[in-house]
PDB file of C-alpha atoms in Angstrom:
ATOM      1  CA  LYS A   1     -20.013 -16.916   5.987  1.00  0.00           C
ATOM      2  CA  ALA A   2     -18.505 -16.561   9.510  1.00  0.00           C
ATOM      3  CA  GLY A   3     -15.481 -14.396   9.860  1.00  0.00           C
ATOM      4  CA  VAL A   4     -12.023 -15.155  11.348  1.00  0.00           C
ATOM      5  CA  THR A   5     -12.418 -15.967  14.991  1.00  0.00           C
ATOM      6  CA  GLN A   6      -9.568 -15.620  17.685  1.00  0.00           C
ATOM      7  CA  THR A   7      -9.724 -16.762  21.236  1.00  0.00           C
ATOM      8  CA  PRO A   8      -9.460 -15.763  23.859  1.00  0.00           C
ATOM      9  CA  ARG A   9     -10.040 -12.037  23.135  1.00  0.00           C
ATOM     10  CA  TYR A  10      -8.211 -10.826  26.287  1.00  0.00           C
ATOM     11  CA  LEU A  11      -5.403 -12.542  28.441  1.00  0.00           C
ATOM     12  CA  ILE A  12      -3.218 -11.579  31.226  1.00  0.00           C
ATOM     13  CA  LYS A  13      -0.088 -13.383  32.061  1.00  0.00           C
ATOM     14  CA  THR A  14       3.102 -12.728  34.047  1.00  0.00           C
ATOM     15  CA  ARG A  15       6.640 -12.714  32.910  1.00  0.00           C
ATOM     16  CA  GLY A  16       8.107 -16.257  32.307  1.00  0.00           C
ATOM     17  CA  GLN A  17       4.805 -17.845  31.688  1.00  0.00           C
ATOM     18  CA  GLN A  18       3.864 -19.202  28.305  1.00  0.00           C
ATOM     19  CA  VAL A  19       0.579 -18.470  26.333  1.00  0.00           C
ATOM     20  CA  THR A  20      -1.263 -20.150  23.486  1.00  0.00           C
ATOM     21  CA  LEU A  21      -3.592 -18.339  21.178  1.00  0.00           C
ATOM     22  CA  SER A  22      -6.017 -19.737  18.887  1.00  0.00           C
ATOM     23  CA  CYS A  23      -7.254 -18.679  15.328  1.00  0.00           C
ATOM     24  CA  SER A  24      -9.995 -20.233  13.244  1.00  0.00           C
ATOM     25  CA  PRO A  25     -10.027 -18.942   9.641  1.00  0.00           C
ATOM     26  CA  ILE A  26     -13.018 -18.437   7.367  1.00  0.00           C
ATOM     27  CA  SER A  27     -14.207 -21.783   6.163  1.00  0.00           C
ATOM     28  CA  GLY A  28     -12.394 -22.867   3.128  1.00  0.00           C
ATOM     29  CA  HIS A  29      -9.519 -20.612   3.768  1.00  0.00           C
ATOM     30  CA  ARG A  30      -6.152 -22.587   3.946  1.00  0.00           C
ATOM     31  CA  SER A  31      -3.738 -19.922   4.755  1.00  0.00           C
ATOM     32  CA  VAL A  32      -3.414 -18.400   8.214  1.00  0.00           C
ATOM     33  CA  SER A  33      -0.969 -15.516   9.000  1.00  0.00           C
ATOM     34  CA  TRP A  34      -0.152 -14.079  12.356  1.00  0.00           C
ATOM     35  CA  TYR A  35       0.767 -10.473  13.193  1.00  0.00           C
ATOM     36  CA  GLN A  36       1.718  -8.573  16.262  1.00  0.00           C
ATOM     37  CA  GLN A  37       0.475  -5.037  16.753  1.00  0.00           C
ATOM     38  CA  THR A  38       2.222  -2.666  19.214  1.00  0.00           C
ATOM     39  CA  PRO A  39       2.031   1.047  19.396  1.00  0.00           C
ATOM     40  CA  GLY A  40       5.724   1.438  18.821  1.00  0.00           C
ATOM     41  CA  GLN A  41       6.229  -0.994  16.034  1.00  0.00           C
ATOM     42  CA  GLY A  42       2.812  -1.041  14.306  1.00  0.00           C
ATOM     43  CA  LEU A  43       1.776  -4.385  12.657  1.00  0.00           C
ATOM     44  CA  GLN A  44       4.481  -6.948  12.217  1.00  0.00           C
ATOM     45  CA  PHE A  45       4.428 -10.216  10.539  1.00  0.00           C
ATOM     46  CA  LEU A  46       5.057 -13.270  12.609  1.00  0.00           C
ATOM     47  CA  PHE A  47       4.495 -16.306  10.354  1.00  0.00           C
ATOM     48  CA  GLU A  48       2.176 -17.934   7.938  1.00  0.00           C
ATOM     49  CA  TYR A  49       0.890 -21.463   7.632  1.00  0.00           C
ATOM     50  CA  PHE A  50      -0.592 -23.174   4.784  1.00  0.00           C
ATOM     51  CA  SER A  51      -1.829 -26.580   4.648  1.00  0.00           C
ATOM     52  CA  GLU A  52      -0.269 -27.293   8.128  1.00  0.00           C
ATOM     53  CA  THR A  53       3.250 -26.134   6.841  1.00  0.00           C
ATOM     54  CA  GLN A  54       4.882 -22.902   7.877  1.00  0.00           C
ATOM     55  CA  ARG A  55       5.840 -21.083   4.613  1.00  0.00           C
ATOM     56  CA  ASN A  56       7.173 -17.835   5.831  1.00  0.00           C
ATOM     57  CA  LYS A  57       8.492 -16.458   8.949  1.00  0.00           C
ATOM     58  CA  GLY A  58       9.240 -12.863  10.279  1.00  0.00           C
ATOM     59  CA  ASN A  59      11.984 -11.568  12.320  1.00  0.00           C
ATOM     60  CA  PHE A  60      10.820 -12.851  15.710  1.00  0.00           C
ATOM     61  CA  PRO A  61      12.752 -14.909  18.358  1.00  0.00           C
ATOM     62  CA  GLY A  62      12.153 -18.679  18.748  1.00  0.00           C
ATOM     63  CA  ARG A  63       9.987 -18.103  21.602  1.00  0.00           C
ATOM     64  CA  PHE A  64       7.200 -17.267  19.249  1.00  0.00           C
ATOM     65  CA  SER A  65       6.085 -20.473  17.571  1.00  0.00           C
ATOM     66  CA  GLY A  66       2.914 -21.711  15.915  1.00  0.00           C
ATOM     67  CA  ARG A  67       1.246 -24.527  14.235  1.00  0.00           C
ATOM     68  CA  GLN A  68      -1.690 -25.398  11.855  1.00  0.00           C
ATOM     69  CA  PHE A  69      -4.095 -28.289  12.096  1.00  0.00           C
ATOM     70  CA  SER A  70      -5.775 -30.269   9.374  1.00  0.00           C
ATOM     71  CA  ASN A  71      -8.927 -28.194   9.697  1.00  0.00           C
ATOM     72  CA  SER A  72      -7.060 -25.041   9.063  1.00  0.00           C
ATOM     73  CA  ARG A  73      -7.182 -23.811  12.599  1.00  0.00           C
ATOM     74  CA  SER A  74      -3.862 -22.326  13.871  1.00  0.00           C
ATOM     75  CA  GLU A  75      -2.403 -21.887  17.204  1.00  0.00           C
ATOM     76  CA  MET A  76       0.480 -19.449  18.212  1.00  0.00           C
ATOM     77  CA  ASN A  77       2.435 -19.972  21.160  1.00  0.00           C
ATOM     78  CA  VAL A  78       4.737 -17.684  23.117  1.00  0.00           C
ATOM     79  CA  SER A  79       7.070 -19.135  25.642  1.00  0.00           C
ATOM     80  CA  THR A  80       8.987 -17.330  28.495  1.00  0.00           C
ATOM     81  CA  LEU A  81       6.815 -14.337  28.194  1.00  0.00           C
ATOM     82  CA  GLU A  82       8.396 -10.879  28.389  1.00  0.00           C
ATOM     83  CA  LEU A  83       6.927  -7.401  29.186  1.00  0.00           C
ATOM     84  CA  GLY A  84       7.522  -6.415  25.564  1.00  0.00           C
ATOM     85  CA  ASP A  85       5.208  -9.208  24.380  1.00  0.00           C
ATOM     86  CA  SER A  86       2.282  -7.189  25.421  1.00  0.00           C
ATOM     87  CA  ALA A  87       0.469  -6.472  22.234  1.00  0.00           C
ATOM     88  CA  LEU A  88      -2.547  -7.279  20.088  1.00  0.00           C
ATOM     89  CA  TYR A  89      -2.037 -10.463  18.273  1.00  0.00           C
ATOM     90  CA  LEU A  90      -3.870 -10.694  14.975  1.00  0.00           C
ATOM     91  CA  CYS A  91      -4.446 -13.431  12.761  1.00  0.00           C
ATOM     92  CA  ALA A  92      -5.650 -13.368   9.168  1.00  0.00           C
ATOM     93  CA  SER A  93      -6.895 -16.022   6.655  1.00  0.00           C
ATOM     94  CA  SER A  94      -7.103 -16.123   2.868  1.00  0.00           C
ATOM     95  CA  SER A  95      -8.116 -18.612   0.371  1.00  0.00           C
ATOM     96  CA  GLN A  96      -5.196 -18.804  -2.104  1.00  0.00           C
ATOM     97  CA  ALA A  97      -1.742 -19.864  -1.878  1.00  0.00           C
ATOM     98  CA  GLY A  98      -0.645 -16.318  -2.799  1.00  0.00           C
ATOM     99  CA  GLY A  99      -1.434 -13.716  -5.073  1.00  0.00           C
ATOM    100  CA  GLY A 100      -4.568 -11.692  -5.859  1.00  0.00           C
ATOM    101  CA  GLU A 101      -6.512 -12.558  -2.745  1.00  0.00           C
ATOM    102  CA  THR A 102      -6.567 -10.291   0.350  1.00  0.00           C
ATOM    103  CA  GLN A 103      -6.280 -11.354   3.958  1.00  0.00           C
ATOM    104  CA  TYR A 104      -9.238 -11.272   6.232  1.00  0.00           C
ATOM    105  CA  PHE A 105      -8.422 -10.338   9.826  1.00  0.00           C
ATOM    106  CA  GLY A 106      -9.900 -11.591  13.092  1.00  0.00           C
ATOM    107  CA  PRO A 107     -10.507  -9.196  16.012  1.00  0.00           C
ATOM    108  CA  GLY A 108      -7.205 -10.156  17.667  1.00  0.00           C
ATOM    109  CA  THR A 109      -6.105 -11.211  21.155  1.00  0.00           C
ATOM    110  CA  ARG A 110      -4.854  -8.587  23.439  1.00  0.00           C
ATOM    111  CA  LEU A 111      -2.168  -9.997  25.553  1.00  0.00           C
ATOM    112  CA  LEU A 112      -0.818  -8.173  28.741  1.00  0.00           C
ATOM    113  CA  VAL A 113       2.265  -9.497  30.395  1.00  0.00           C
ATOM    114  CA  LEU A 114       2.795  -8.278  33.880  1.00  0.00           C
TER     115      LEU A 114
ATOM    116  CA  ASP B   1      14.356  -0.909   9.358  1.00  0.00           C
ATOM    117  CA  GLN B   2      10.930   0.280   8.375  1.00  0.00           C
ATOM    118  CA  GLN B   3      10.324  -0.600   4.760  1.00  0.00           C
ATOM    119  CA  VAL B   4       6.806   0.855   4.686  1.00  0.00           C
ATOM    120  CA  LYS B   5       6.431   4.459   6.249  1.00  0.00           C
ATOM    121  CA  GLN B   6       3.313   6.248   7.184  1.00  0.00           C
ATOM    122  CA  ASN B   7       4.904   9.508   8.336  1.00  0.00           C
ATOM    123  CA  SER B   8       1.717  11.311   9.563  1.00  0.00           C
ATOM    124  CA  PRO B   9       0.446   9.532  12.743  1.00  0.00           C
ATOM    125  CA  SER B  10      -2.913  11.508  12.462  1.00  0.00           C
ATOM    126  CA  LEU B  11      -5.142  13.531  10.150  1.00  0.00           C
ATOM    127  CA  SER B  12      -8.066  15.573  10.777  1.00  0.00           C
ATOM    128  CA  VAL B  13     -10.406  16.705   7.977  1.00  0.00           C
ATOM    129  CA  GLN B  14     -14.006  18.136   7.687  1.00  0.00           C
ATOM    130  CA  GLU B  15     -16.879  15.972   6.585  1.00  0.00           C
ATOM    131  CA  GLY B  16     -17.271  16.394   2.864  1.00  0.00           C
ATOM    132  CA  ARG B  17     -13.716  17.183   2.016  1.00  0.00           C
ATOM    133  CA  ILE B  18     -10.941  15.146   0.606  1.00  0.00           C
ATOM    134  CA  SER B  19      -8.817  12.958   2.972  1.00  0.00           C
ATOM    135  CA  ILE B  20      -5.251  12.133   1.574  1.00  0.00           C
ATOM    136  CA  LEU B  21      -3.286   9.518   3.391  1.00  0.00           C
ATOM    137  CA  ASN B  22       0.325   8.833   2.248  1.00  0.00           C
ATOM    138  CA  CYS B  23       2.585   5.885   2.299  1.00  0.00           C
ATOM    139  CA  ASP B  24       6.335   5.602   1.400  1.00  0.00           C
ATOM    140  CA  TYR B  25       8.165   2.404   0.834  1.00  0.00           C
ATOM    141  CA  THR B  26      11.825   1.606   0.438  1.00  0.00           C
ATOM    142  CA  ASN B  27      11.903  -2.083  -0.898  1.00  0.00           C
ATOM    143  CA  SER B  28      11.738  -1.799  -4.607  1.00  0.00           C
ATOM    144  CA  MET B  29      10.662  -5.481  -4.717  1.00  0.00           C
ATOM    145  CA  PHE B  30       7.217  -4.860  -3.445  1.00  0.00           C
ATOM    146  CA  ASP B  31       4.878  -5.196  -6.291  1.00  0.00           C
ATOM    147  CA  TYR B  32       1.332  -5.372  -4.555  1.00  0.00           C
ATOM    148  CA  PHE B  33      -0.020  -2.570  -2.077  1.00  0.00           C
ATOM    149  CA  LEU B  34      -3.034  -2.602   0.167  1.00  0.00           C
ATOM    150  CA  TRP B  35      -4.871  -0.347   2.402  1.00  0.00           C
ATOM    151  CA  TYR B  36      -6.661  -1.538   5.490  1.00  0.00           C
ATOM    152  CA  LYS B  37      -8.901   0.300   7.834  1.00  0.00           C
ATOM    153  CA  LYS B  38      -9.027  -0.412  11.523  1.00  0.00           C
ATOM    154  CA  TYR B  39     -11.566   0.585  14.108  1.00  0.00           C
ATOM    155  CA  PRO B  40     -10.815   0.079  17.895  1.00  0.00           C
ATOM    156  CA  ALA B  41     -11.165  -3.310  19.165  1.00  0.00           C
ATOM    157  CA  GLU B  42     -11.550  -4.856  15.781  1.00  0.00           C
ATOM    158  CA  GLY B  43      -9.100  -6.377  13.291  1.00  0.00           C
ATOM    159  CA  PRO B  44      -7.845  -4.534  10.087  1.00  0.00           C
ATOM    160  CA  THR B  45     -10.473  -4.593   7.138  1.00  0.00           C
ATOM    161  CA  PHE B  46      -9.339  -4.626   3.643  1.00  0.00           C
ATOM    162  CA  LEU B  47     -10.108  -1.328   1.817  1.00  0.00           C
ATOM    163  CA  ILE B  48      -8.454  -1.282  -1.612  1.00  0.00           C
ATOM    164  CA  SER B  49      -5.317  -2.661  -3.320  1.00  0.00           C
ATOM    165  CA  ILE B  50      -3.221  -1.944  -6.166  1.00  0.00           C
ATOM    166  CA  SER B  51      -0.831  -3.800  -8.226  1.00  0.00           C
ATOM    167  CA  SER B  52       2.616  -2.286  -9.470  1.00  0.00           C
ATOM    168  CA  ILE B  53       1.497  -2.575 -12.975  1.00  0.00           C
ATOM    169  CA  LYS B  54      -1.165   0.013 -12.343  1.00  0.00           C
ATOM    170  CA  ASP B  55      -0.960   3.635 -11.202  1.00  0.00           C
ATOM    171  CA  LYS B  56      -4.386   4.022 -10.127  1.00  0.00           C
ATOM    172  CA  ASN B  57      -7.167   2.002  -8.773  1.00  0.00           C
ATOM    173  CA  GLU B  58     -10.742   3.299  -7.813  1.00  0.00           C
ATOM    174  CA  ASP B  59     -13.400   1.834  -5.583  1.00  0.00           C
ATOM    175  CA  GLY B  60     -16.454   4.165  -4.962  1.00  0.00           C
ATOM    176  CA  ARG B  61     -15.155   6.970  -2.658  1.00  0.00           C
ATOM    177  CA  PHE B  62     -11.760   5.400  -2.333  1.00  0.00           C
ATOM    178  CA  THR B  63      -8.849   5.831  -4.889  1.00  0.00           C
ATOM    179  CA  VAL B  64      -5.384   4.553  -4.453  1.00  0.00           C
ATOM    180  CA  PHE B  65      -2.547   6.280  -6.374  1.00  0.00           C
ATOM    181  CA  LEU B  66       0.893   4.590  -6.956  1.00  0.00           C
ATOM    182  CA  ASN B  67       4.032   6.383  -7.943  1.00  0.00           C
ATOM    183  CA  LYS B  68       6.697   3.671  -8.461  1.00  0.00           C
ATOM    184  CA  SER B  69       9.570   5.971  -9.216  1.00  0.00           C
ATOM    185  CA  ALA B  70       8.874   7.865  -5.946  1.00  0.00           C
ATOM    186  CA  LYS B  71       8.101   4.659  -4.258  1.00  0.00           C
ATOM    187  CA  HIS B  72       4.880   6.581  -2.882  1.00  0.00           C
ATOM    188  CA  LEU B  73       1.369   5.656  -2.713  1.00  0.00           C
ATOM    189  CA  SER B  74      -1.760   7.706  -1.535  1.00  0.00           C
ATOM    190  CA  LEU B  75      -5.268   6.856  -0.511  1.00  0.00           C
ATOM    191  CA  HIS B  76      -7.854   9.535  -1.320  1.00  0.00           C
ATOM    192  CA  ILE B  77     -11.139   9.480   0.240  1.00  0.00           C
ATOM    193  CA  VAL B  78     -13.809  11.749  -1.367  1.00  0.00           C
ATOM    194  CA  PRO B  79     -16.033  12.902   0.302  1.00  0.00           C
ATOM    195  CA  SER B  80     -14.964  11.954   3.550  1.00  0.00           C
ATOM    196  CA  GLN B  81     -17.519  10.940   6.120  1.00  0.00           C
ATOM    197  CA  PRO B  82     -17.516  10.793   9.958  1.00  0.00           C
ATOM    198  CA  GLY B  83     -17.723   6.723   9.665  1.00  0.00           C
ATOM    199  CA  ASP B  84     -14.399   6.962   7.746  1.00  0.00           C
ATOM    200  CA  SER B  85     -12.719   7.832  11.179  1.00  0.00           C
ATOM    201  CA  ALA B  86     -10.301   4.957  11.901  1.00  0.00           C
ATOM    202  CA  VAL B  87      -6.652   4.003  11.654  1.00  0.00           C
ATOM    203  CA  TYR B  88      -5.607   3.428   8.084  1.00  0.00           C
ATOM    204  CA  PHE B  89      -2.618   0.949   7.435  1.00  0.00           C
ATOM    205  CA  CYS B  90      -0.657   0.943   4.332  1.00  0.00           C
ATOM    206  CA  ALA B  91       0.619  -2.635   3.372  1.00  0.00           C
ATOM    207  CA  ALA B  92       3.041  -3.989   0.779  1.00  0.00           C
ATOM    208  CA  SER B  93       4.023  -7.532  -0.444  1.00  0.00           C
ATOM    209  CA  ARG B  94       6.444  -8.921  -3.085  1.00  0.00           C
ATOM    210  CA  GLY B  95       6.326 -11.562  -5.549  1.00  0.00           C
ATOM    211  CA  GLY B  96       2.554 -11.193  -5.939  1.00  0.00           C
ATOM    212  CA  SER B  97       1.897 -12.948  -2.674  1.00  0.00           C
ATOM    213  CA  ASN B  98      -0.332 -11.594  -0.060  1.00  0.00           C
ATOM    214  CA  TYR B  99       0.472 -13.899   3.047  1.00  0.00           C
ATOM    215  CA  LYS B 100       3.422 -11.608   4.165  1.00  0.00           C
ATOM    216  CA  LEU B 101       2.468  -8.267   4.478  1.00  0.00           C
ATOM    217  CA  THR B 102       4.719  -5.513   5.498  1.00  0.00           C
ATOM    218  CA  PHE B 103       2.802  -2.606   7.161  1.00  0.00           C
ATOM    219  CA  GLY B 104       3.171   0.868   7.968  1.00  0.00           C
ATOM    220  CA  LYS B 105       2.436   1.966  11.474  1.00  0.00           C
ATOM    221  CA  GLY B 106      -0.887   3.666  10.501  1.00  0.00           C
ATOM    222  CA  THR B 107      -2.467   7.035  10.317  1.00  0.00           C
ATOM    223  CA  LEU B 108      -5.546   7.973  12.520  1.00  0.00           C
ATOM    224  CA  LEU B 109      -7.994   9.761  10.460  1.00  0.00           C
ATOM    225  CA  THR B 110     -10.555  11.827  12.192  1.00  0.00           C
ATOM    226  CA  VAL B 111     -13.465  13.136   9.901  1.00  0.00           C
ATOM    227  CA  ASN B 112     -15.207  16.072  11.834  1.00  0.00           C
ATOM    228  CA  PRO B 113     -18.895  16.624  11.167  1.00  0.00           C
TER     229      PRO B 113
END
């Protein structure tokens, strides 16, 4: 079974631009979560989608948004990029709606904002 | 407010010895705890988990201990191997759900041959 895939793997943007990251979960998994990893803050939860609905959201500004498609693929969008948005963005998928199942992470998209 | 804390940014041990990674949490609502291992340029990989109804869970060389009264958990790796060298993240969730994990900042484990 193929793992979680994320595209692109690396991205360079400038301040003020917007960016869209993509995540394809493991086949059959319906839950996709997004995390931001920075050296100072570690891994922080952004949001989670299940069956095209955002079920949970972390403490990030509205510039961070996401969506999930009927095939469970998910996209994350960051508008008006700031230097502090430079990070590794990880998505994770799981098969159950919650409880007892672990998340499987993709390799991440490394975003650099100049 | 860091609800999950890994106070040791790094740890170095000799091959064959025990590695002990520690994690503290502040939110008493957390009831499910996980450890992930992360190599450079890869996403975190699930290692082992423990529910709050248990105080120990073992899987091969990896054992996780949970002390609820102290809000502390630890991961023991015995014996440590060079391939265990990675960043280890402690994570917690509440309500039995796994889709919103609160992570610690990680501990870099280096196992020296």
